[in-house]
C-alpha positions as a printed Julia matrix, in Angstrom:
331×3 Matrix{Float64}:
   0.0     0.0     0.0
   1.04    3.66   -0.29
   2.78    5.1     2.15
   1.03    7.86    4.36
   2.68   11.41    4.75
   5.13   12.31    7.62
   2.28   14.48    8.86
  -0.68   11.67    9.1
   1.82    9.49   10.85
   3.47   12.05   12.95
  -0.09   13.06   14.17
  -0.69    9.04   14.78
   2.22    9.1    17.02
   1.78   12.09   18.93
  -1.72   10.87   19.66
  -3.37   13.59   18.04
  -4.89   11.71   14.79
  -8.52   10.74   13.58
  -9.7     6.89   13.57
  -9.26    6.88   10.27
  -5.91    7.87   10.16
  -5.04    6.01   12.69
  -5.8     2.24   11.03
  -4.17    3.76    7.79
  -1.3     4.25    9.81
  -1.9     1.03   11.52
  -1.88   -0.75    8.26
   0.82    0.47    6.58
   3.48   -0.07    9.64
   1.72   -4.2     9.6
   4.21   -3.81    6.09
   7.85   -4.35    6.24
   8.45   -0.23    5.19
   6.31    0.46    8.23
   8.19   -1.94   10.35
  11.24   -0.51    9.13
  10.17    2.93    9.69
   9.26    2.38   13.12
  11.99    0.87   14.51
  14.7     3.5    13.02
  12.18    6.45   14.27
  12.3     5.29   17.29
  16.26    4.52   17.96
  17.02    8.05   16.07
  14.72    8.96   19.14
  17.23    7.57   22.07
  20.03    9.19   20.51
  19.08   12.19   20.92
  19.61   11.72   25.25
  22.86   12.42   25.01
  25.06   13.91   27.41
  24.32   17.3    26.71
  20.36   16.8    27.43
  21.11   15.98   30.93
  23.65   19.03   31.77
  20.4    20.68   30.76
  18.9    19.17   34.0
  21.71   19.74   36.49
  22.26   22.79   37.66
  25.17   22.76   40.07
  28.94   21.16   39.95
  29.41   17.22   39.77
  30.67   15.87   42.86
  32.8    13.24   40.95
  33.08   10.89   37.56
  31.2     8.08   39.49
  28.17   10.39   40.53
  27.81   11.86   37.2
  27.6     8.51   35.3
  24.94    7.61   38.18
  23.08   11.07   37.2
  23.32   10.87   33.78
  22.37    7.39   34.05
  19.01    8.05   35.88
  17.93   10.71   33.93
  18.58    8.59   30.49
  16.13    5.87   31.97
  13.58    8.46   33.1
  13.44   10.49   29.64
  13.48    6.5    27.65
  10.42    5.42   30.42
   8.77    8.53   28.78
   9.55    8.26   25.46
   8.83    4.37   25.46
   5.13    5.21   27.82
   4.22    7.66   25.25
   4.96    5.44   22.29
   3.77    2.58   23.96
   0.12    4.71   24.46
   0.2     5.61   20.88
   1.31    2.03   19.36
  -0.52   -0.41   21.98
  -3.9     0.99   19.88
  -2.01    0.09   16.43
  -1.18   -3.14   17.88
  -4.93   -3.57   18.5
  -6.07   -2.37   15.42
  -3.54   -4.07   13.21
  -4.37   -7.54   14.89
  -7.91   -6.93   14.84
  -7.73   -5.79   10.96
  -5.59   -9.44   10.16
  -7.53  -11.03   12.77
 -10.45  -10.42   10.18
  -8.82  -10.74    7.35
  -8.07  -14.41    8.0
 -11.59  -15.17    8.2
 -13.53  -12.96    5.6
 -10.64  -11.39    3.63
 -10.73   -7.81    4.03
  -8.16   -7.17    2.03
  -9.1    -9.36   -0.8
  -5.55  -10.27   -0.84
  -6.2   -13.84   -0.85
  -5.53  -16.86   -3.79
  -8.42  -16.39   -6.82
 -10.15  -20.15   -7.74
 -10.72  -20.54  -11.4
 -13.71  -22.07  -12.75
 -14.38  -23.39  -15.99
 -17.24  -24.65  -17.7
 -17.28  -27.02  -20.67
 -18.84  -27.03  -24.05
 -22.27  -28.51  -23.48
 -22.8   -26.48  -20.1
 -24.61  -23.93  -18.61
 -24.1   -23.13  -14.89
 -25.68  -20.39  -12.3
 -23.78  -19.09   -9.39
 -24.18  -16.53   -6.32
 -21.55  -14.77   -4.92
 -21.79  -13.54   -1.29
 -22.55   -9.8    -1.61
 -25.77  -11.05   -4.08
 -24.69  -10.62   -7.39
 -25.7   -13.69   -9.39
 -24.2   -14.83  -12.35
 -25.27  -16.98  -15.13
 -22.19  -18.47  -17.18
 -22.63  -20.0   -21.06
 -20.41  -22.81  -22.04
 -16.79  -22.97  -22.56
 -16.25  -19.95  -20.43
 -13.59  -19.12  -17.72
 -14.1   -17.39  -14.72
 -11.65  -16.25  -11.6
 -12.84  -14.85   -8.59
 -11.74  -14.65   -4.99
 -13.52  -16.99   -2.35
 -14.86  -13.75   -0.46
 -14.74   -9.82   -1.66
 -12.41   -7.84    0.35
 -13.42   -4.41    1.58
 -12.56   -2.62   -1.82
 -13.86   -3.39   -5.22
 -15.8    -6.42   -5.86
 -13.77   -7.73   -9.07
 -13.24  -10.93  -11.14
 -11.63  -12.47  -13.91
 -13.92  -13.88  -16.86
 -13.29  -14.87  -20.54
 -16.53  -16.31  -22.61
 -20.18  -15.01  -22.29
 -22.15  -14.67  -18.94
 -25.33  -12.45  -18.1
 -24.32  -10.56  -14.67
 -26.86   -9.76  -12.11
 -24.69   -7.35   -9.7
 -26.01   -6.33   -6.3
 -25.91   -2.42   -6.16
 -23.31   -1.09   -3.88
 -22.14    2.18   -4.29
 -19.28    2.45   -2.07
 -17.79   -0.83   -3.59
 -18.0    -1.3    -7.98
 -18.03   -4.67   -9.12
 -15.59   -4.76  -11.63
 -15.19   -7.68  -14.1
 -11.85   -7.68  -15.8
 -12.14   -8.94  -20.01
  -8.0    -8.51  -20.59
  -7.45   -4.87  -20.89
 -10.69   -4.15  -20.55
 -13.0    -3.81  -17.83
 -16.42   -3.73  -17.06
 -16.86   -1.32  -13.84
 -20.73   -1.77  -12.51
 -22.4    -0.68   -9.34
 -25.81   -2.39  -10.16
 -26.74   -3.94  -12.92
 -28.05   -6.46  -15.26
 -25.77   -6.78  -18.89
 -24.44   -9.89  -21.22
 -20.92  -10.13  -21.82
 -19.5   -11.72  -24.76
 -15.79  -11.68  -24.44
 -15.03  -15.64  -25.8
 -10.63  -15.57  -26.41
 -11.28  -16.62  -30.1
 -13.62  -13.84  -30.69
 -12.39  -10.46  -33.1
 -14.52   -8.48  -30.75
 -15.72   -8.13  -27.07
 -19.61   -7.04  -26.84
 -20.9    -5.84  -23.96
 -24.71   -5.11  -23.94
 -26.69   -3.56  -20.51
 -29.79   -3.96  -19.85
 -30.4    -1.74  -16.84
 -28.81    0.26  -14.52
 -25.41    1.91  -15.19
 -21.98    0.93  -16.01
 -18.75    2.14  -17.27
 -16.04    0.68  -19.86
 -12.45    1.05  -18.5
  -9.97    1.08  -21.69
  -6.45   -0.11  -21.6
  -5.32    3.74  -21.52
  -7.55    4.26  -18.33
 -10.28    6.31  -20.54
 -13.88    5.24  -19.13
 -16.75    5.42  -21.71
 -20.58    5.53  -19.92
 -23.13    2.63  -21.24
 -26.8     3.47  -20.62
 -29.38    0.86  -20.75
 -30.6    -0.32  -24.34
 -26.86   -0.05  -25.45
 -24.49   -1.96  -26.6
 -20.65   -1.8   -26.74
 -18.58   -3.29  -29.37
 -14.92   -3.51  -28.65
 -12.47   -4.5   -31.34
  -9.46   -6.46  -29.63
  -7.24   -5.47  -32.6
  -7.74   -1.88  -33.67
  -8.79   -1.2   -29.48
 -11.43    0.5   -30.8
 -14.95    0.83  -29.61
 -18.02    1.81  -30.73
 -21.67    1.92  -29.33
 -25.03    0.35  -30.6
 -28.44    1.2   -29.76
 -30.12   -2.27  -29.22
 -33.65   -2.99  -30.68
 -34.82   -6.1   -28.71
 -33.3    -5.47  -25.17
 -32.66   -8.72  -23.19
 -32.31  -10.41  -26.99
 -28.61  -11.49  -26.44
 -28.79  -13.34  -22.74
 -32.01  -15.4   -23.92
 -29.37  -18.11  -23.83
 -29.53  -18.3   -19.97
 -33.19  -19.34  -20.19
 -31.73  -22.01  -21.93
 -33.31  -20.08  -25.9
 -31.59  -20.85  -28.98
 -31.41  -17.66  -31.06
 -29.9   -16.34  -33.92
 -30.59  -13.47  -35.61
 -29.11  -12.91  -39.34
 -25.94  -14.48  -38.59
 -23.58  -15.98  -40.27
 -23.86  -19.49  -40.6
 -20.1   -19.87  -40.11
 -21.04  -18.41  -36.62
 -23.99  -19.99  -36.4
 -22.05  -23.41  -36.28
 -19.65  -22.02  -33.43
 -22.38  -21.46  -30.88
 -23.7   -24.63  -31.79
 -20.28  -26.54  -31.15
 -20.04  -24.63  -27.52
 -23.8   -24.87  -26.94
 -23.78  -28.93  -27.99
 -20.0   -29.55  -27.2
 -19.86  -31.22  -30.91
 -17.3   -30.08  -34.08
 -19.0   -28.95  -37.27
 -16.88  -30.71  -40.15
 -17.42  -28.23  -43.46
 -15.06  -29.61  -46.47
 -15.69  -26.59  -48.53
 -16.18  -22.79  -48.06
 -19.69  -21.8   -47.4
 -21.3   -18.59  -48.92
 -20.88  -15.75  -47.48
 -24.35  -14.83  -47.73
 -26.25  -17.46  -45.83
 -27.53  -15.7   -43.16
 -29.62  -17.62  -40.11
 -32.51  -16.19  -38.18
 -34.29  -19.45  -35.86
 -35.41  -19.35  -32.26
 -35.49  -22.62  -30.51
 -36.56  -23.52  -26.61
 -34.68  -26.62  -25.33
 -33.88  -28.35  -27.91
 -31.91  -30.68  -29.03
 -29.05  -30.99  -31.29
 -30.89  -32.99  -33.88
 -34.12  -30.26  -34.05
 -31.86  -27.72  -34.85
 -30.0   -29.01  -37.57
 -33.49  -29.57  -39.38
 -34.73  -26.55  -38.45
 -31.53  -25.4   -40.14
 -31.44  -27.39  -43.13
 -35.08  -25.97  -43.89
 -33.67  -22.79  -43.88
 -30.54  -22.98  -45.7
 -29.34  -24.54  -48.57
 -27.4   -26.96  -46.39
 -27.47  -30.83  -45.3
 -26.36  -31.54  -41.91
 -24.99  -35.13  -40.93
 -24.58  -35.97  -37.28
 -22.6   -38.73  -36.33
 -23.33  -38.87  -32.5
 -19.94  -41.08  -31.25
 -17.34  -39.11  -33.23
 -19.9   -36.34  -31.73
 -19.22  -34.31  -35.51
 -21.65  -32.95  -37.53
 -20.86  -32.94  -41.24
 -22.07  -29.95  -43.26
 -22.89  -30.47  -47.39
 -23.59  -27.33  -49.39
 -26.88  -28.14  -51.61
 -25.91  -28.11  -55.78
């Protein structure tokens, strides 16, 4: 952590500073700079009773060498029993604070400080989770996620690569940020999809309500309202912003919805192989104008690929053990 001014922690030690000042104090001398700063404060603050401090206190002749080293020797312990009472008044309450602050931390992590787990979930998957400040989080296949076991004190933030719809409990003293490479998502309560798969050109980020901003790579934050939807390009890094027609359209997926909406078939076939865990097998290129619009409720591999082959000008062969679907372009 940064360190505090001379001031803040002079004030500390003199007794003279807030609460708050005093566990930022408190916290930075639990690190080895404090430590180290403490200790070298404090002897630079013996040396100073030298010899010359206690002629200051004696005001008539020294009987003898033997009775001045017992003087000088009494009046060094005195003036170190102060110093040391007076530190010990002003560091006792660090002490406190700093074991009561890791005290806590062991058990709920308040400094978020602690090992991330990693989840993933495979092709053919959908999953729901809850974290423990609310926010709920639904997660579409072949997606990664890291997140610490408990939020610390500060932001609320986590790791994630692939698509998830975000349900984040509204706390305005703490953002929950969710980090997509060099970009993040910074949220205080909200509802929004994230697309952000590795293999993907683009990251699209689309809210639904409440508020959130996009942190760039540079640090520049652009504002997303809801019924918008930012498009990121990974290569170029840069963005643009969509006003959405059907809000909600892109996370029907977490009610377990099929939908596609004039795409490409090409990326038709790649949500399929996530959504089904299979591989599409295509032995020649496709046109590049076969667009797919279909809009299917639980179903199953095999429904689809009719449904698509009705549409297209495409035969579909599914071989269920090599778990491959083989894709013929009609003559």
């Amino acid at each position: 952590m940064d360190r505090p001014d001379e001031k803040t922690i002079e004030k500390v030690l003199v007794g003279l500073a807030t609460q708050e000042e005093a566990r930022l104090v408190a916290r930075w001398l639990a690190t080895e700079e404090g430590s180290e700063y403490f200790s070298e404060h404090f002897y630079k603050e013996c040396e100073h009773f030298s010899q010359e401090d206690a002629e200051l206190l004696v005001n008539h002749e020294i009987p003898g060498d033997k009775m001045w080293e017992v003087i000088c020797s009494r009046i060094r312990r005195r003036k170190i029993k102060r110093y040391v009472g007076r530190v010990a008044a002003v560091l006792l309450p660090l002490v406190l604070v700093i074991g009561l602050y890791f005290r806590l931390d062991s058990r709920v992590n308040l400094f978020g400080t602690g090992p991330l787990e990693e989840l993933y979930v495979p092709k053919g998957e959908r999953i729901q989770m809850a974290f423990q400040d609310g926010t709920r989080m639904y997660i579409n296949s072949d997606s990664h996620l890291k997140y610490p076991v408990q939020f610390g004190l500060g932001d609320r933030e986590v790791e994630f690569e692939g698509e998830a719809y975000f349900k984040v409990a509204k706390n305005e003293n703490r953002p929950f940020i969710v980090k997509l490479g060099d970009t993040k998502v910074k949220v205080l309560g909200t509802s929004f999809n994230v697309n952000a798969y590795s293999e993907n050109e683009q990251i699209t980020v689309e809210l639904d309500e409440g508020k959130i901003d996009m942190v760039l790579a540079k640090g520049d934050e652009v504002r997303l309202h809801p019924g918008e939807s930012f498009v990121y390009d990974k290569a170029t890094c840069m963005y643009r912003i969509n006003k959405v027609e059907n809000v909600g359209n892109s996370s029907v997926w977490k009610d377990n919805i099929l939908s596609f909406k004039d795409e490409r078939i090409e990326d038709v076939m790649v949500k399929l192989e996530r959504w089904f865990d299979v591989e599409f097998v295509v032995d020649t290129n496709l046109a590049d104008n076969i667009l797919i619009t279909l809009s299917s409720q639980n179903a199953t591999l095999e429904s689809v690929l009719s449904e698509l082959e009705m549409i297209s000008p495409l035969t579909f062969r599914y071989e269920k053990k090599e778990k491959k679907v083989y894709v013929e372009e009609l003559d």
